[in-house]
Every structure is written in C-alpha cells, then in structure tokens.
Amino acid sequence: MSVLVAVALSMSGVAALANEMPKEIQEKVGLKAKIQGFLGLKKDEQKAKTEVKLDDKKEEAKEKQELKKVTAQEKKQQQIQRFWDKMEFRLGVLIKNQGKLADRIEKKIIAMEASGKNTASILELKAKLMAARVLIASAKTALDDGSKTVKDLDTTDSKAALKQVREINKDILEKIKAVHEALVDVIKSINDAKSSPTPSPTPSPTPTQS
C-alpha cells in the first residue's frame, strides 16, 4: 500500500469517526474551531495595528526632525537678515546724505552762474556734479539689489552666507567711497573757481567819426 493511499484511508477514517460522534460533541468541536480561527484573526489584526502604530511613530519622529531642521534654518535666515538690516540702514543713510550734499553743491553752482562766473568753469562744475549723481544712483541700485539677494540667500551654510553678505556690503561701500571722492572733487573745483578773478566784460568798441 502506498503512502498516499494510507493517508487517504486515514483521513476518510477520521471523517467517518467525526460523523459517528454525537451531534452535541460535533457542535462543540466546530465552535472551538471557530473560536480558534477568530482568535487567530484577532492576533493578526492586533499585529497589523501594532505595525501601523510603529510606522506612525517613525513618521512622526521623522516629521519632528524635519521641523527642527526647518526651524533652525529659519533662525539662521532671521539672524543673517537682522545682520544685513543694520548694514543696510547705515549704507542707506550714507547714500542719502551724499544726495543731500549734491543738492547743496548744485545750489552753489547755480549761485555762481548767476553772479557771472566764468562760463567754462560753470560747465565743468555741472559735468562733474552730474558724474557724481550717476555714482549715487549706482550706489542706490547696488543697495536695492543687495537687499533682494540677502532676502533670497541660501543659509544652509551660514558661514558662506555671512561671507556673501559682507561682500555685498564691501561692494556698496566702494561705490559710496567713489561718490565721496567725486563730490570732494566738485567742491574743490568750486573753491578754485571762486578764487579765480571774474572776467571783466569786454568793452564795446567806441564808434569813430568818419
């Protein structure tokens, strides 16, 4: 007899034995099997819930870590922005004062022109003042561009970010220095023009009698 045949006969014998059991016992056996099956499902369900909770905790921990990074990044950005705001205010005051000085110089040139000073000197002064105003406008533009750059600055590397802010500040200061030199040159030229004698008007030729 083969093994398969023996197993088949054994299973048929078990089935026949189960059929010969009293109905009450059969029901109890069936109920027990159902309970065991239900408990098995409950265990699987509980296991699944536990796994979900663990995944949720991992995800929550990951989100908290990301939030800390974002918060730290925002703090760096705020610190760098405050650092720039102080420099921006100081640079803005310097540029504004240079604009006021240019206005005062222009009034002096106008007064000199009205008093009949050398026309060539007046034209030279006006040209120099115009060049200084161009430099002032360039410094203002650089300051505005610097503010935009700092606002959008990547602060992941705070040292590199601060270095870039300092470079922007240095560049604007160089422009302000150029404005200062140009204005000083105009003032010097005004003083030179004032010290030079005012040319006397050319007398009209006396008509001769023929």
mmCIF file of C-alpha atoms in Angstrom:
data_model
loop_
_atom_site.group_PDB
_atom_site.id
_atom_site.type_symbol
_atom_site.label_atom_id
_atom_site.label_comp_id
_atom_site.label_asym_id
_atom_site.label_seq_id
_atom_site.Cartn_x
_atom_site.Cartn_y
_atom_site.Cartn_z
ATOM 1 C CA MET A 1 0.000 0.000 0.000
ATOM 2 C CA SER A 2 1.407 3.353 -0.958
ATOM 3 C CA VAL A 3 1.803 6.241 1.440
ATOM 4 C CA LEU A 4 -0.836 8.328 -0.388
ATOM 5 C CA VAL A 5 -3.376 5.519 -0.162
ATOM 6 C CA ALA A 6 -2.652 5.128 3.564
ATOM 7 C CA VAL A 7 -3.098 8.852 4.171
ATOM 8 C CA ALA A 8 -6.359 8.846 2.200
ATOM 9 C CA LEU A 9 -7.735 5.928 4.220
ATOM 10 C CA SER A 10 -6.638 7.603 7.449
ATOM 11 C CA MET A 11 -8.426 10.873 6.550
ATOM 12 C CA SER A 12 -11.578 9.026 5.487
ATOM 13 C CA GLY A 13 -11.452 7.151 8.799
ATOM 14 C CA VAL A 14 -11.227 10.421 10.737
ATOM 15 C CA ALA A 15 -14.144 11.848 8.763
ATOM 16 C CA ALA A 16 -16.222 8.725 9.419
ATOM 17 C CA LEU A 17 -15.342 8.902 13.102
ATOM 18 C CA ALA A 18 -16.401 12.545 13.248
ATOM 19 C CA ASN A 19 -19.719 11.676 11.623
ATOM 20 C CA GLU A 20 -20.292 8.957 14.212
ATOM 21 C CA MET A 21 -19.781 11.470 17.086
ATOM 22 C CA PRO A 22 -22.897 12.706 18.828
ATOM 23 C CA LYS A 23 -24.258 15.927 17.326
ATOM 24 C CA GLU A 24 -23.627 17.835 20.556
ATOM 25 C CA ILE A 25 -19.928 16.943 20.518
ATOM 26 C CA GLN A 26 -19.668 17.817 16.843
ATOM 27 C CA GLU A 27 -21.136 21.266 17.522
ATOM 28 C CA LYS A 28 -18.681 21.839 20.396
ATOM 29 C CA VAL A 29 -15.747 20.831 18.228
ATOM 30 C CA GLY A 30 -16.947 23.135 15.429
ATOM 31 C CA LEU A 31 -17.465 26.031 17.857
ATOM 32 C CA LYS A 32 -13.974 25.564 19.250
ATOM 33 C CA ALA A 33 -12.515 25.635 15.754
ATOM 34 C CA LYS A 34 -14.427 28.821 15.008
ATOM 35 C CA ILE A 35 -13.193 30.435 18.245
ATOM 36 C CA GLN A 36 -9.623 29.470 17.455
ATOM 37 C CA GLY A 37 -9.995 30.868 13.957
ATOM 38 C CA PHE A 38 -11.465 34.100 15.351
ATOM 39 C CA LEU A 39 -8.658 34.416 17.883
ATOM 40 C CA GLY A 40 -6.149 33.875 15.107
ATOM 41 C CA LEU A 41 -7.728 36.673 13.113
ATOM 42 C CA LYS A 42 -7.688 38.940 16.190
ATOM 43 C CA LYS A 43 -3.974 38.263 16.636
ATOM 44 C CA ASP A 44 -3.302 39.128 13.017
ATOM 45 C CA GLU A 45 -5.387 42.261 13.366
ATOM 46 C CA GLN A 46 -3.569 43.282 16.545
ATOM 47 C CA LYS A 47 -0.219 42.649 14.875
ATOM 48 C CA ALA A 48 -1.228 44.791 11.923
ATOM 49 C CA LYS A 49 -2.348 47.608 14.241
ATOM 50 C CA THR A 50 0.961 47.434 16.133
ATOM 51 C CA GLU A 51 2.900 47.649 12.890
ATOM 52 C CA VAL A 52 0.824 50.638 11.801
ATOM 53 C CA LYS A 53 1.448 52.377 15.146
ATOM 54 C CA LEU A 54 5.190 51.789 14.824
ATOM 55 C CA ASP A 55 5.147 53.203 11.297
ATOM 56 C CA ASP A 56 3.161 56.220 12.510
ATOM 57 C CA LYS A 57 5.662 56.831 15.307
ATOM 58 C CA LYS A 58 8.568 56.589 12.889
ATOM 59 C CA GLU A 59 6.867 59.008 10.515
ATOM 60 C CA GLU A 60 6.054 61.382 13.371
ATOM 61 C CA ALA A 61 9.661 61.302 14.585
ATOM 62 C CA LYS A 62 10.863 61.970 11.037
ATOM 63 C CA GLU A 63 8.480 64.934 10.697
ATOM 64 C CA LYS A 64 9.675 66.370 14.020
ATOM 65 C CA GLN A 65 13.282 66.076 12.875
ATOM 66 C CA GLU A 66 12.478 67.825 9.605
ATOM 67 C CA LEU A 67 10.626 70.537 11.527
ATOM 68 C CA LYS A 68 13.688 71.099 13.730
ATOM 69 C CA LYS A 69 15.838 71.486 10.619
ATOM 70 C CA VAL A 70 13.396 73.971 9.103
ATOM 71 C CA THR A 71 13.195 75.909 12.384
ATOM 72 C CA ALA A 72 16.998 76.036 12.661
ATOM 73 C CA GLN A 73 17.191 77.157 9.027
ATOM 74 C CA GLU A 74 14.640 79.905 9.658
ATOM 75 C CA LYS A 75 16.613 81.096 12.693
ATOM 76 C CA LYS A 76 19.781 81.317 10.606
ATOM 77 C CA GLN A 77 17.913 83.267 7.940
ATOM 78 C CA GLN A 78 16.493 85.653 10.558
ATOM 79 C CA GLN A 79 19.910 86.226 12.141
ATOM 80 C CA ILE A 80 21.533 86.961 8.783
ATOM 81 C CA GLN A 81 18.624 89.209 7.810
ATOM 82 C CA ARG A 82 18.984 91.203 11.044
ATOM 83 C CA PHE A 83 22.733 91.482 10.418
ATOM 84 C CA TRP A 84 22.065 92.840 6.926
ATOM 85 C CA ASP A 85 19.272 95.179 8.096
ATOM 86 C CA LYS A 86 21.766 97.037 10.325
ATOM 87 C CA MET A 87 24.252 97.394 7.476
ATOM 88 C CA GLU A 88 21.515 98.360 5.010
ATOM 89 C CA PHE A 89 20.327 101.157 7.308
ATOM 90 C CA ARG A 90 23.856 102.539 7.724
ATOM 91 C CA LEU A 91 24.583 102.370 3.989
ATOM 92 C CA GLY A 92 21.238 103.969 3.180
ATOM 93 C CA VAL A 93 21.959 106.895 5.495
ATOM 94 C CA LEU A 94 25.360 107.465 3.854
ATOM 95 C CA ILE A 95 23.874 107.452 0.352
ATOM 96 C CA LYS A 96 21.013 109.738 1.398
ATOM 97 C CA ASN A 97 23.440 112.239 2.940
ATOM 98 C CA GLN A 98 25.521 112.221 -0.237
ATOM 99 C CA GLY A 99 22.390 113.036 -2.234
ATOM 100 C CA LYS A 100 21.682 115.996 0.055
ATOM 101 C CA LEU A 101 25.268 117.204 -0.328
ATOM 102 C CA ALA A 102 24.930 117.017 -4.119
ATOM 103 C CA ASP A 103 21.798 119.173 -3.883
ATOM 104 C CA ARG A 104 23.667 121.817 -1.850
ATOM 105 C CA ILE A 105 26.545 121.798 -4.321
ATOM 106 C CA GLU A 106 24.114 122.305 -7.191
ATOM 107 C CA LYS A 107 22.678 125.397 -5.460
ATOM 108 C CA LYS A 108 26.178 126.834 -5.112
ATOM 109 C CA ILE A 109 26.877 126.272 -8.799
ATOM 110 C CA ILE A 110 23.604 127.991 -9.717
ATOM 111 C CA ALA A 111 24.524 130.942 -7.488
ATOM 112 C CA MET A 112 27.963 131.168 -9.103
ATOM 113 C CA GLU A 113 26.414 131.101 -12.560
ATOM 114 C CA ALA A 114 24.027 133.913 -11.578
ATOM 115 C CA SER A 115 26.937 136.025 -10.336
ATOM 116 C CA GLY A 116 28.563 135.883 -13.775
ATOM 117 C CA LYS A 117 31.395 133.451 -13.097
ATOM 118 C CA ASN A 118 33.413 132.018 -15.979
ATOM 119 C CA THR A 119 31.029 130.018 -18.191
ATOM 120 C CA ALA A 120 33.668 127.385 -18.911
ATOM 121 C CA SER A 121 34.163 126.783 -15.171
ATOM 122 C CA ILE A 122 30.422 126.516 -14.597
ATOM 123 C CA LEU A 123 30.036 123.931 -17.378
ATOM 124 C CA GLU A 124 32.910 121.913 -15.908
ATOM 125 C CA LEU A 125 31.334 122.002 -12.427
ATOM 126 C CA LYS A 126 27.971 120.903 -13.784
ATOM 127 C CA ALA A 127 29.575 117.982 -15.633
ATOM 128 C CA LYS A 128 31.430 116.838 -12.522
ATOM 129 C CA LEU A 129 28.288 117.074 -10.395
ATOM 130 C CA MET A 130 26.325 115.073 -12.947
ATOM 131 C CA ALA A 131 29.009 112.352 -12.852
ATOM 132 C CA ALA A 132 28.745 112.278 -9.043
ATOM 133 C CA ARG A 133 24.949 111.909 -9.253
ATOM 134 C CA VAL A 134 25.382 108.945 -11.610
ATOM 135 C CA LEU A 135 27.599 107.305 -8.991
ATOM 136 C CA ILE A 136 24.987 107.991 -6.287
ATOM 137 C CA ALA A 137 22.314 106.312 -8.424
ATOM 138 C CA SER A 138 24.649 103.319 -8.921
ATOM 139 C CA ALA A 139 25.143 103.014 -5.149
ATOM 140 C CA LYS A 140 21.361 103.122 -4.579
ATOM 141 C CA THR A 141 20.817 100.383 -7.164
ATOM 142 C CA ALA A 142 23.534 98.235 -5.595
ATOM 143 C CA LEU A 143 21.875 98.637 -2.184
ATOM 144 C CA ASP A 144 18.461 97.608 -3.544
ATOM 145 C CA ASP A 145 19.954 94.613 -5.362
ATOM 146 C CA GLY A 146 21.858 93.637 -2.218
ATOM 147 C CA SER A 147 18.657 93.606 -0.162
ATOM 148 C CA LYS A 148 16.962 91.312 -2.691
ATOM 149 C CA THR A 149 19.975 88.986 -2.757
ATOM 150 C CA VAL A 150 20.105 88.679 1.037
ATOM 151 C CA LYS A 151 16.364 88.020 1.224
ATOM 152 C CA ASP A 152 16.685 85.035 -1.157
ATOM 153 C CA LEU A 153 20.027 83.889 0.244
ATOM 154 C CA ASP A 154 20.563 80.163 0.880
ATOM 155 C CA THR A 155 21.542 79.987 4.568
ATOM 156 C CA THR A 156 22.225 76.237 4.702
ATOM 157 C CA ASP A 157 25.891 77.130 5.106
ATOM 158 C CA SER A 158 25.669 80.096 7.483
ATOM 159 C CA LYS A 159 29.386 80.945 7.216
ATOM 160 C CA ALA A 160 29.231 81.117 3.432
ATOM 161 C CA ALA A 161 26.036 83.179 3.633
ATOM 162 C CA LEU A 162 27.587 85.696 6.037
ATOM 163 C CA LYS A 163 30.654 85.946 3.818
ATOM 164 C CA GLN A 164 28.428 86.776 0.857
ATOM 165 C CA VAL A 165 26.594 89.448 2.878
ATOM 166 C CA ARG A 166 29.917 91.033 3.827
ATOM 167 C CA GLU A 167 30.993 91.017 0.168
ATOM 168 C CA ILE A 168 27.781 92.837 -0.788
ATOM 169 C CA ASN A 169 28.425 95.391 1.954
ATOM 170 C CA LYS A 170 32.019 95.867 0.791
ATOM 171 C CA ASP A 171 30.943 96.405 -2.829
ATOM 172 C CA ILE A 172 28.410 99.094 -1.847
ATOM 173 C CA LEU A 173 30.944 100.816 0.402
ATOM 174 C CA GLU A 174 33.335 101.007 -2.539
ATOM 175 C CA LYS A 175 30.637 102.745 -4.581
ATOM 176 C CA ILE A 176 29.926 105.159 -1.720
ATOM 177 C CA LYS A 177 33.634 105.915 -1.490
ATOM 178 C CA ALA A 178 33.695 106.720 -5.218
ATOM 179 C CA VAL A 179 30.761 109.105 -4.728
ATOM 180 C CA HIS A 180 32.573 110.806 -1.852
ATOM 181 C CA GLU A 181 35.684 111.353 -3.948
ATOM 182 C CA ALA A 182 33.619 112.753 -6.820
ATOM 183 C CA LEU A 183 31.779 115.210 -4.555
ATOM 184 C CA VAL A 184 35.017 116.324 -2.906
ATOM 185 C CA ASP A 185 36.435 116.995 -6.367
ATOM 186 C CA VAL A 186 33.409 119.146 -7.255
ATOM 187 C CA ILE A 187 33.734 121.136 -4.018
ATOM 188 C CA LYS A 188 37.462 121.693 -4.666
ATOM 189 C CA SER A 189 36.699 122.880 -8.191
ATOM 190 C CA ILE A 190 34.055 125.281 -6.817
ATOM 191 C CA ASN A 191 36.589 126.757 -4.391
ATOM 192 C CA ASP A 192 39.149 127.123 -7.190
ATOM 193 C CA ALA A 193 36.566 128.824 -9.381
ATOM 194 C CA LYS A 194 35.615 131.235 -6.594
ATOM 195 C CA SER A 195 39.233 132.239 -6.012
ATOM 196 C CA SER A 196 39.824 132.954 -9.691
ATOM 197 C CA PRO A 197 39.006 136.524 -10.814
ATOM 198 C CA THR A 198 35.731 137.088 -12.575
ATOM 199 C CA PRO A 199 36.454 138.066 -16.165
ATOM 200 C CA SER A 200 35.613 141.719 -16.909
ATOM 201 C CA PRO A 201 33.056 142.282 -19.625
ATOM 202 C CA THR A 202 34.629 143.208 -22.934
ATOM 203 C CA PRO A 203 34.011 146.920 -23.586
ATOM 204 C CA SER A 204 32.081 147.825 -26.688
ATOM 205 C CA PRO A 205 34.181 149.471 -29.347
ATOM 206 C CA THR A 206 33.775 153.273 -29.488
ATOM 207 C CA PRO A 207 32.323 154.288 -32.799
ATOM 208 C CA THR A 208 34.672 156.556 -34.814
ATOM 209 C CA GLN A 209 33.550 159.578 -36.709
ATOM 210 C CA SER A 210 34.342 159.494 -40.373
#
